XYZ file of C-alpha atoms in Angstrom:
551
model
C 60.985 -58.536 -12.703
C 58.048 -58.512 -15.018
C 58.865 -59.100 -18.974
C 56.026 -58.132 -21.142
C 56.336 -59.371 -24.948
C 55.382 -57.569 -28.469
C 54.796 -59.845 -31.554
C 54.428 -59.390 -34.527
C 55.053 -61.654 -38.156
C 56.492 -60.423 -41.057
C 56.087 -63.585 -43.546
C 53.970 -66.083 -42.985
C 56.913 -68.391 -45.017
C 59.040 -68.524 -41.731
C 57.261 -69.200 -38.618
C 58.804 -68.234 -35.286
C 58.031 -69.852 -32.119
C 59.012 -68.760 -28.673
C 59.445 -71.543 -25.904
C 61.070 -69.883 -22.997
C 60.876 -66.193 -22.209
C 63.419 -65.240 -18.906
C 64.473 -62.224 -17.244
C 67.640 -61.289 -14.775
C 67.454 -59.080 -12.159
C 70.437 -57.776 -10.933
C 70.446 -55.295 -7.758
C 73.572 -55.388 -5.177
C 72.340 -54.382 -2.027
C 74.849 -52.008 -0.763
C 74.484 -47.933 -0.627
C 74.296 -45.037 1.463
C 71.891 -44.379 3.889
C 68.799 -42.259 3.537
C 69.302 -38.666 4.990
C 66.400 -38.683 7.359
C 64.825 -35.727 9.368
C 64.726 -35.595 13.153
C 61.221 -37.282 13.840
C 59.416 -37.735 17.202
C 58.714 -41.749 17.248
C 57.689 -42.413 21.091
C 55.527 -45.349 20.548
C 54.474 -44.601 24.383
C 50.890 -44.067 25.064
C 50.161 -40.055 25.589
C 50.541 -39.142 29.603
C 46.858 -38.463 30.451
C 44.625 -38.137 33.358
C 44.331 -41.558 34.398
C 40.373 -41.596 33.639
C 40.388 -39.458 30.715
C 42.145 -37.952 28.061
C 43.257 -34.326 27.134
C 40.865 -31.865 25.901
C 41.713 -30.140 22.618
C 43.373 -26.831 23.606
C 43.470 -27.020 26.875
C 47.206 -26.962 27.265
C 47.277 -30.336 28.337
C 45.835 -30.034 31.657
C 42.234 -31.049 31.604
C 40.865 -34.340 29.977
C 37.304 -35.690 29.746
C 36.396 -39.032 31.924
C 34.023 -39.935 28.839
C 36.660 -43.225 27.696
C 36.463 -45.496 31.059
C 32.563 -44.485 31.113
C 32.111 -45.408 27.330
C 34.450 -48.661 27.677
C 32.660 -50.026 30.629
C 28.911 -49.594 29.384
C 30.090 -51.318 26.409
C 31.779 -54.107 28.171
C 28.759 -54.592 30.372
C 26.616 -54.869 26.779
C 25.160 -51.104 26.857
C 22.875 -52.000 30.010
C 19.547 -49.860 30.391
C 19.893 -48.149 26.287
C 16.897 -47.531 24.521
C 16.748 -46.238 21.044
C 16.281 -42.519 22.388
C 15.695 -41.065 18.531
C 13.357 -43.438 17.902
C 11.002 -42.842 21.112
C 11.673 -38.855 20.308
C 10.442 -39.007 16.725
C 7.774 -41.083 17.720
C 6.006 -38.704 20.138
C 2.647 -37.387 18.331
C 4.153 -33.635 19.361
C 8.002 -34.397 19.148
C 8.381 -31.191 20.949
C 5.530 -31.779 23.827
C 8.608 -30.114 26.637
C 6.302 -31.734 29.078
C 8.980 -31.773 31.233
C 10.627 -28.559 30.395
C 12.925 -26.538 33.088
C 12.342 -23.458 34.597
C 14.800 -21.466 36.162
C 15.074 -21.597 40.161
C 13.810 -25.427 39.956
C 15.684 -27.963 41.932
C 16.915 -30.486 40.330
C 18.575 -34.309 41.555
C 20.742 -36.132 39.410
C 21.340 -39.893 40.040
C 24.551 -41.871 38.736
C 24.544 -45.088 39.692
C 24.690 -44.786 43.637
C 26.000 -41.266 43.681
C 23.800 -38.403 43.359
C 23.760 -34.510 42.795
C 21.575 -32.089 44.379
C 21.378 -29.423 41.705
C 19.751 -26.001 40.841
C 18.485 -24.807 37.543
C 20.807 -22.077 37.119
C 20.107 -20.889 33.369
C 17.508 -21.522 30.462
C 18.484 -20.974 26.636
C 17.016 -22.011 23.972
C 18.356 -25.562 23.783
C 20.305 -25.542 27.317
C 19.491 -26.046 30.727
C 22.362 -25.150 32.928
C 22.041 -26.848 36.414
C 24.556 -25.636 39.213
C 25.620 -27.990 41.321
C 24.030 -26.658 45.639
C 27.093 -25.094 46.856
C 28.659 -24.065 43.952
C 28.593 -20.508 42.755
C 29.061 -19.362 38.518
C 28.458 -15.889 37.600
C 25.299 -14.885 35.764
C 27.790 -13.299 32.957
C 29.310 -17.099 32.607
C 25.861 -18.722 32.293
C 24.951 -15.671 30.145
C 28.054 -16.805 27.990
C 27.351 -20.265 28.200
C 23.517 -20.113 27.150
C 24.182 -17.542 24.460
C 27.184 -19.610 23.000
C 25.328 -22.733 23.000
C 22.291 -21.278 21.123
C 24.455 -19.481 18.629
C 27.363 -21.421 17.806
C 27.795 -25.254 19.642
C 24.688 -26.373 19.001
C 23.519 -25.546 15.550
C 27.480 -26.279 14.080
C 27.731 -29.657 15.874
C 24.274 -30.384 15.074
C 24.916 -30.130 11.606
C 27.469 -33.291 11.343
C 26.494 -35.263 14.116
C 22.420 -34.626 13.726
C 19.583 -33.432 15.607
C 19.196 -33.594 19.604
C 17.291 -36.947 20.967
C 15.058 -35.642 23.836
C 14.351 -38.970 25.706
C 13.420 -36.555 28.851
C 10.868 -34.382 26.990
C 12.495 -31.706 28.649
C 13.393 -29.910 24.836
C 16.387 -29.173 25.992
C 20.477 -30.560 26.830
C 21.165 -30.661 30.212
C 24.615 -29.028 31.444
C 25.645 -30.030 34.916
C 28.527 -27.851 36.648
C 29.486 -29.531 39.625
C 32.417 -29.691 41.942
C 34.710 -33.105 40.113
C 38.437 -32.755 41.225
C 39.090 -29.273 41.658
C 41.283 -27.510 39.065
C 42.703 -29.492 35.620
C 41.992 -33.608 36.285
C 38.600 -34.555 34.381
C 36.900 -31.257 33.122
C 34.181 -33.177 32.139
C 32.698 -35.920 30.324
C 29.557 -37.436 28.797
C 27.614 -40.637 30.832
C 26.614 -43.081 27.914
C 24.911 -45.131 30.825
C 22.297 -42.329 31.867
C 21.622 -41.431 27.946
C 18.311 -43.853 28.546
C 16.945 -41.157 30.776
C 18.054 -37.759 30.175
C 20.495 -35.935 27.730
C 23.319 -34.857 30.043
C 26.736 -33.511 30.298
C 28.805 -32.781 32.909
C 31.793 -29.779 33.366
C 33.565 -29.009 36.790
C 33.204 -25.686 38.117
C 36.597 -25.258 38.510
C 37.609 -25.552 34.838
C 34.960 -23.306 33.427
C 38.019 -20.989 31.314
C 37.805 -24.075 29.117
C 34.067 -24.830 28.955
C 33.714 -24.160 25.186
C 35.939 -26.933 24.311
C 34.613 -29.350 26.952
C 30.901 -28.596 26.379
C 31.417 -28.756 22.375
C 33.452 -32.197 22.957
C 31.226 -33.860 24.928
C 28.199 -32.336 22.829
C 29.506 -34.854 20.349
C 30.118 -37.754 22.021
C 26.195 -37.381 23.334
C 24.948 -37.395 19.587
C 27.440 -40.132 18.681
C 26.326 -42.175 21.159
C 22.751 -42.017 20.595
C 23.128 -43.095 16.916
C 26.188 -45.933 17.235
C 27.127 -46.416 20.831
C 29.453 -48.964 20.101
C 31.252 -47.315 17.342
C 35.468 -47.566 18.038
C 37.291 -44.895 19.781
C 39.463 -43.906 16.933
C 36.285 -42.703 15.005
C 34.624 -41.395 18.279
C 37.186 -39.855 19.475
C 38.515 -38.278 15.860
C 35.154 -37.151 15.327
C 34.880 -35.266 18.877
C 38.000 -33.510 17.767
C 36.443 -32.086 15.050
C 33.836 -31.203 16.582
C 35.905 -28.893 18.802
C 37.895 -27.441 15.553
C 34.591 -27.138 13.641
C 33.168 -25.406 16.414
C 36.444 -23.217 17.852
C 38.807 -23.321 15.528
C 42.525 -24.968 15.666
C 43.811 -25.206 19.011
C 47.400 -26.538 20.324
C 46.682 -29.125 21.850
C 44.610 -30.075 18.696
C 47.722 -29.499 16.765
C 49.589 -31.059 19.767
C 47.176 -34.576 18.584
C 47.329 -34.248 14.719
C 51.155 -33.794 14.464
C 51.992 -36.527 17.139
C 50.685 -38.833 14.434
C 51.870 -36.729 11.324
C 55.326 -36.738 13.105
C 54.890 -40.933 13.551
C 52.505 -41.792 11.469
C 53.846 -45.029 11.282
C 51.217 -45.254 14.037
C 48.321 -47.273 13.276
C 45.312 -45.366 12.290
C 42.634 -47.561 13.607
C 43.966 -48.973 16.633
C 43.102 -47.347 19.885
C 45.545 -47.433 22.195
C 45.610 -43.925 24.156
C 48.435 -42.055 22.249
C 48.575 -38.378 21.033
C 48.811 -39.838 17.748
C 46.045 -42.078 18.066
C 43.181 -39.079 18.644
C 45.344 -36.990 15.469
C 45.044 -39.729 13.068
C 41.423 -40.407 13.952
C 40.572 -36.305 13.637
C 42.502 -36.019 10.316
C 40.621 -39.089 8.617
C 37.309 -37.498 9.980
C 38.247 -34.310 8.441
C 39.159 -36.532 4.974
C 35.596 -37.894 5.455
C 33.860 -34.875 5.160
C 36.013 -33.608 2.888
C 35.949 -35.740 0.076
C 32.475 -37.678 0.704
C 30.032 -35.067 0.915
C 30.483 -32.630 3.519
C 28.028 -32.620 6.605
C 25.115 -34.872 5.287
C 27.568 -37.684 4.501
C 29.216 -37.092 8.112
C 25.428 -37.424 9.730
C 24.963 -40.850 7.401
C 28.555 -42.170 9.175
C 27.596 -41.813 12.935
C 24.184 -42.628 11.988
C 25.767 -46.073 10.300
C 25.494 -48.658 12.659
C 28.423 -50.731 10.775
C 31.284 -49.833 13.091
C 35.056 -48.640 12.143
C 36.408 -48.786 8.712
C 32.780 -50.562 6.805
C 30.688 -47.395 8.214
C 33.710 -45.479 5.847
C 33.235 -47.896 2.855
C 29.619 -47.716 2.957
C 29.613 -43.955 2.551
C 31.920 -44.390 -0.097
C 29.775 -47.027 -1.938
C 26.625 -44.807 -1.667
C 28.457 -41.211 -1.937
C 26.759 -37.454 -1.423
C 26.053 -35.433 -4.426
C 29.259 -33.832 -5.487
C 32.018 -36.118 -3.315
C 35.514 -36.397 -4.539
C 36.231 -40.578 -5.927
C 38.463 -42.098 -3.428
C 38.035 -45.756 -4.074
C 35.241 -48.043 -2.395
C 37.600 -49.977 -0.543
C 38.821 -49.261 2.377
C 42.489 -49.796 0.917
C 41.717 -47.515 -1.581
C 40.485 -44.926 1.046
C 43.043 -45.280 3.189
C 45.783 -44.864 0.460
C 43.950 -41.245 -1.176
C 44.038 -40.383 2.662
C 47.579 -41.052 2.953
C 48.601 -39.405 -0.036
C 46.831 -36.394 0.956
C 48.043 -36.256 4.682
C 51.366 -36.018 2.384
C 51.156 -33.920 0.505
C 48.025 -31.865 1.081
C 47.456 -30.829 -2.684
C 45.378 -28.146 -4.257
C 44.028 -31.606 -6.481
C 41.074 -33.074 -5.464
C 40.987 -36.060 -3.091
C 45.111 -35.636 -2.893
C 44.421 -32.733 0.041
C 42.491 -31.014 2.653
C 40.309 -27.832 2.205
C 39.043 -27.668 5.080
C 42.966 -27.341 6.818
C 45.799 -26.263 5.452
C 48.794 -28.560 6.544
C 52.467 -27.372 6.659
C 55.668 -28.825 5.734
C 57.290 -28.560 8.960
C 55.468 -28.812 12.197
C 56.434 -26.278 14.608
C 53.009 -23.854 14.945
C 50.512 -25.618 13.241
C 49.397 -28.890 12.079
C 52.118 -30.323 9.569
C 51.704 -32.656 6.708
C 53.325 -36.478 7.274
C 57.035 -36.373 7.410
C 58.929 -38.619 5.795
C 60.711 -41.619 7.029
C 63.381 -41.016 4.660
C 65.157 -38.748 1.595
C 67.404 -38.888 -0.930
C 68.719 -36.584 -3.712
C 72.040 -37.304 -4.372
C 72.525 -40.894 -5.817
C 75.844 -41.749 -6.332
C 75.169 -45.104 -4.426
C 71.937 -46.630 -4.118
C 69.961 -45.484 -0.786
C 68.228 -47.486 1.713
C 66.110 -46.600 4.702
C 67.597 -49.018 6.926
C 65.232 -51.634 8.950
C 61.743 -49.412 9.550
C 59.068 -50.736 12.278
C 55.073 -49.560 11.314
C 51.866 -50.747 12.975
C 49.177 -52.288 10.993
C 47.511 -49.559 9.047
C 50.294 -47.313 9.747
C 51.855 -45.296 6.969
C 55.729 -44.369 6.148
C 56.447 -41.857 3.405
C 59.630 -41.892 1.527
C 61.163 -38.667 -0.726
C 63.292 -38.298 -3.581
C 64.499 -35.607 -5.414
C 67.685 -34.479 -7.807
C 67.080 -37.286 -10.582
C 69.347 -36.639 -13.387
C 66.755 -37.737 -16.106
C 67.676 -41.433 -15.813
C 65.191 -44.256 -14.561
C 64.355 -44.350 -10.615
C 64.108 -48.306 -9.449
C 62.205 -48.513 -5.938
C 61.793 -51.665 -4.029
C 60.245 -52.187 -0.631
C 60.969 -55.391 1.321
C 58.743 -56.569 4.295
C 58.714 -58.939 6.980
C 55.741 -60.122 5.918
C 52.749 -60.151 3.627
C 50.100 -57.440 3.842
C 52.135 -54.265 2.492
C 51.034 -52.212 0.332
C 52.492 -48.731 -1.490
C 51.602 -46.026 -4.055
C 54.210 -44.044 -5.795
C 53.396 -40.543 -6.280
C 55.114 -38.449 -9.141
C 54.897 -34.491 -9.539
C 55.375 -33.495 -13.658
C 57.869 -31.130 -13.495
C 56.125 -28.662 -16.300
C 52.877 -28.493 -15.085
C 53.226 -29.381 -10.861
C 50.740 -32.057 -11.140
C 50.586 -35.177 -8.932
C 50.083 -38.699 -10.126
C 49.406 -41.559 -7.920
C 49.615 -45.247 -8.620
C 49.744 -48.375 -7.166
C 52.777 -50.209 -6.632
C 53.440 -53.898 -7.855
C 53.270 -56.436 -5.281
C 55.776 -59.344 -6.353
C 53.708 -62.831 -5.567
C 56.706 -64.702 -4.410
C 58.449 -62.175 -2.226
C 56.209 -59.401 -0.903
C 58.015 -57.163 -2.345
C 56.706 -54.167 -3.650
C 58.247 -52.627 -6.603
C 58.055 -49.301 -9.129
C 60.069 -47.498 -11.694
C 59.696 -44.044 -12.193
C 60.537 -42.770 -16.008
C 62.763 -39.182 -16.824
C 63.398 -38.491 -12.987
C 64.689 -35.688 -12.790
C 63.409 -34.422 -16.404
C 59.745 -35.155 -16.501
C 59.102 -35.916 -12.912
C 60.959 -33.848 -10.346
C 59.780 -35.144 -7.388
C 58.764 -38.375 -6.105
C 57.050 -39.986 -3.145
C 56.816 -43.335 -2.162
C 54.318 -44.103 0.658
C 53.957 -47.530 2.484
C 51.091 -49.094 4.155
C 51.367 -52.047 6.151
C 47.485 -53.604 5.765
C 47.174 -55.965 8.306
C 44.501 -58.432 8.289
C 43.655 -57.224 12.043
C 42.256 -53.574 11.361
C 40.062 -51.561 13.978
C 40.879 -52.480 17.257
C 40.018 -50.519 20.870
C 43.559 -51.407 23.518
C 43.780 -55.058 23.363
C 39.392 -55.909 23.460
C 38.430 -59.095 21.864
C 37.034 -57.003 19.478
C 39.710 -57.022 17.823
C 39.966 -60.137 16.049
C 41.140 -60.858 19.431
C 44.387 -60.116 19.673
C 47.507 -63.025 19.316
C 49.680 -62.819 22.467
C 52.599 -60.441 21.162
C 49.476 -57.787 20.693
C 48.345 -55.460 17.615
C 50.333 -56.563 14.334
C 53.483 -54.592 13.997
C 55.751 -55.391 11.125
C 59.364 -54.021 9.592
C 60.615 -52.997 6.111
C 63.641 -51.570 4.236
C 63.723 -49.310 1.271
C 65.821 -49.196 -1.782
C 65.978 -46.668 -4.682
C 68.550 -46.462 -7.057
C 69.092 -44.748 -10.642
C 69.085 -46.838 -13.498
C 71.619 -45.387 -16.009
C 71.724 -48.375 -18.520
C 68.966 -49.555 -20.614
C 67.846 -53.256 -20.151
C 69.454 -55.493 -22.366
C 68.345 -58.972 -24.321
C 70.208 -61.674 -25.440
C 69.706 -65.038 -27.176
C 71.076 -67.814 -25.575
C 70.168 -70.886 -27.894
C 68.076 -71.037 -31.167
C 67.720 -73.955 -33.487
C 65.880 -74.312 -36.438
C 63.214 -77.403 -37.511
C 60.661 -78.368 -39.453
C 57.535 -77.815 -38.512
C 55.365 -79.244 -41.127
C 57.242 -82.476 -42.330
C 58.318 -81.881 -45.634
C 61.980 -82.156 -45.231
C 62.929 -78.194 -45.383
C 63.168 -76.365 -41.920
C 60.307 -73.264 -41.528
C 60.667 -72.937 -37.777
C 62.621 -71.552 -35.085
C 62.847 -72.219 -31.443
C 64.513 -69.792 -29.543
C 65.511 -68.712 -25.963
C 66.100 -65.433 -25.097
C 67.246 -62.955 -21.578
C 66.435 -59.824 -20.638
C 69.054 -57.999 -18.023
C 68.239 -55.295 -16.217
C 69.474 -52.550 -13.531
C 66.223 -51.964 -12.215
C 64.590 -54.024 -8.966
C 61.230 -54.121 -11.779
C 60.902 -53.309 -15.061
C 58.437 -53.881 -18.050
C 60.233 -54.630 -21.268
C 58.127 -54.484 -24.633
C 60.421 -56.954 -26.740
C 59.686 -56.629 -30.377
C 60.094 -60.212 -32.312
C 60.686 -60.112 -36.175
C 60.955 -62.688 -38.725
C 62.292 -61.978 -42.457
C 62.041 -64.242 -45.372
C 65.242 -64.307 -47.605
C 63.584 -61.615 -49.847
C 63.846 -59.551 -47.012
């Protein structure tokens, strides 16, 4: 517990001095337990396609093959790229279409030793559909798919992710429907390894009901790449997603991604490991991004950042748009206003979302983060009971029913690296504060004390943060730091609250007079003094007066 001291002399005749300020903490750990909420908490990585992952709204039945594409090329050290922007801005007609399709043409398309014989099915205005010999799409589909791409994928994805590289000089995005694995499997997927020679994506034929998705997704992922081809998946991949819900709306599978890690979002954030939870976290802080920082320019300046995971964040943040919402410059300070608002998803700026509205139960829709656990009735003190979390995972904590008394929090970790922000709502006026909880040196601890719960402030948060020193991480890649043997950092905690009834109390324990300046008659005081309190922390102004005998 922290003391904090107030002085001030009365008569200069009598001098006081203080030797030894100490404090006594007094806190029996014994209470009920939290109520806590039925929460999903599988730590299992999500059951996809084998080579891919599932496609935003596609009921969980078609994934892209762009991951094992992406995470080779990268381990081989992005063999054959060429700055494709670069060579495209640098033409003396950037547009030239030297190369430009016509419909009818045949066309061949070479990956690695495999090949497709192809012909050009459809011409938009920024597409080229190529049909795969053999395989037969209605004129009405590539009528849909030309008209869609003109009207709505292209110019909405272009706005976040940036303009369309044309290393091919054909003026134009290549869309290759082919024959993959028949119905569900891979739908599709984007070749980083061919992006030095042509601006292609690839959909099978057989999953054309959910081309919009698959064509917007891997839209992405080809203007991502051509800016920061090594950037981590958990950005990649979060900012594919909302791509897809910029482009089409909200989807269920895209819910299905946010809430599984709203509904365990002690889940790390920026480690990659395949999970449902791992593609929702990464589209929610994407959607915080452009939220807060400055809408689509700022989102262009991030994938155009070649600083990868969390530092292309903090940059943006350091150098923000015209009109963004102060998070912090940190990346603790980012990631805690992104907590906070994944929490409570406020009408207050930087505490919320505008651009989704977040429920407080997920059932239909995309739900805020649900807490780990709540009290309101404190007869005992309550305690969470031992809690796991993944560095740069988050656990939420909610309490309600003060009775106007002092609320004493205290978090204990395993280990060093936690951090927490207590969030109070005034009861008169429904606004949210947020501060920063204090970290005791010696312990780890982290402690607060909220004032008139129950009176002034009717309901209070507590989120956690375990900051490991290892952050962004893709599986187990020696990117990573690399990992130690037992794998990403995962840690435990316990919480305590309890309701401080008593005021703190102070006590002198020895005082003796002396004399300070020699000349026989004492003028001094030395005196030790204690300070008991209920609370796990507590500031204590102590107010020190000295009175002559004239009073």
């Amino acid at each position: 517990m922290l003391t904090s001291y107030r002085h001030r002399n009365i008569a200069s005749s009598f001098l006081l001095v203080l030797i030894l300020l100490t404090s006594s903490l007094v806190a029996p750990i014994s209470a009920e337990a939290f109520e806590e909420p039925a929460t999903h908490e599988s730590e299992e990585p999500a059951k996809v396609h084998e080579d891919g992952r599932y496609y935003p709204g596609t009921g969980s039945s078609v994934s892209s093959g762009y991951i094992p594409l992406k995470t080779q090329w990268v381990d081989e050290g992005f063999p054959g790229r060429v700055d494709t922007l670069s060579i495209t801005n640098s033409r003396s007609q950037a547009r030239s279409c030297a190369n430009a399709h016509q419909e009818g043409d045949s066309v061949t398309v070479n990956q690695g030793s495999e090949s497709t014989d192809a012909t050009v099915a459809k011409i938009g205005a920024g597409i080229a559909v190529l049909v795969e010999i053999g395989v037969s799409i209605p004129a009405t589909t590539l009528n849909d798919i030309s008209t869609t791409w003109d009207n709505t994928i292209q110019p909405t994805v272009t706005s976040y992710f940036g303009s369309v590289p044309d290393i091919d000089d054909t003026c134009t995005v290549e869309l290759l429907i082919l024959s993959i694995d028949g119905g569900g499997g891979i739908g599709g997927y984007f070749n980083p390894s061919m992006s030095s020679a042509r601006e292609i994506i690839f959909m099978d034929s057989e999953d054309l009901s959910w081309r919009n998705t698959i064509i917007s997704h891997e839209f992405a992922h080809l203007l991502h790449s051509a800016r920061d081809p090594g950037e981590y998946l958990w950005i990649d991949e979060g900012a594919a997603d909302m791509a897809a819900y910029l482009t089409f709306g909200l989807t269920n599978t895209l819910v299905g991604h946010a809430n599984g890690w709203t509904e365990s979002s002690n889940m790390s954030v920026r480690w990659w490991n395949q999970r449902n939870g791992d593609y929702g976290a990464g589209f929610l802080m994407m959607l915080y991004v452009v939220d807060t920082m400055g809408g689509s320019n700022a989102f262009q300046r991030l994938i155009s950042d070649s600083a990868k995971g969390s530092q292309g964040i903090v940059n943006l943040a350091l150098s923000p748009e015209p009109g963004a919402t102060p998070v912090g410059t940190t990346f603790s300070d980012i990631f805690a206003n992104f907590s906070a608002a994944a929490t409570l998803d406020s009408n207050q700026l930087g505490l919320g979302f505008s651009n989704l509205d977040l429920a407080f139960g997920c059932s239909s829709t995309i739900c805020r983060i649900q807490y780990s656990g709540f009290n309101d009735t404190w007869s005992e003190m309550a305690r969470s009971g031992v809690q796991e979390i993944e560095g740069w995972g988050v656990r939420a904590y909610r309490y309600t029913g003060g009775t106007g008394a002092q609320l004493s929090i205290r978090v204990q970790p395993s280990e060093s690296g936690f951090m927490g922000s207590l969030l109070q709502r005034d009861s008169s006026t429904g606004t949210w504060s947020i501060s920063n909880m204090v970290v005791d040196p010696a312990s780890s601890d982290l402690l607060g004390l909220v004032q008139s719960f129950g009176s002034d402030i009717d309901d209070v948060w507590v989120i956690v943060r375990f900051e490991s020193s290892i952050g962004d991480c893709d599986y187990a890649y020696a990117s990573c730091g690399p990992l130690p043997p037992e794998g990403y950092p995962t840690a435990s905690m316990e919480v305590f609250a309890q309701l401080i009834t008593d005021p703190a109390e102070i006590s002198i324990s020895e005082s003796a007079t002396f004399d300070r300046d020699g000349d026989g008659n004492d003028d001094s005081v030395e005196m030790e003094y204690q300070v008991l309190s209920q609370a796990f922390y507590e500031r204590v102004d102590v107010l020190i007066e000295s009175i002559d005998s004239e009073g």
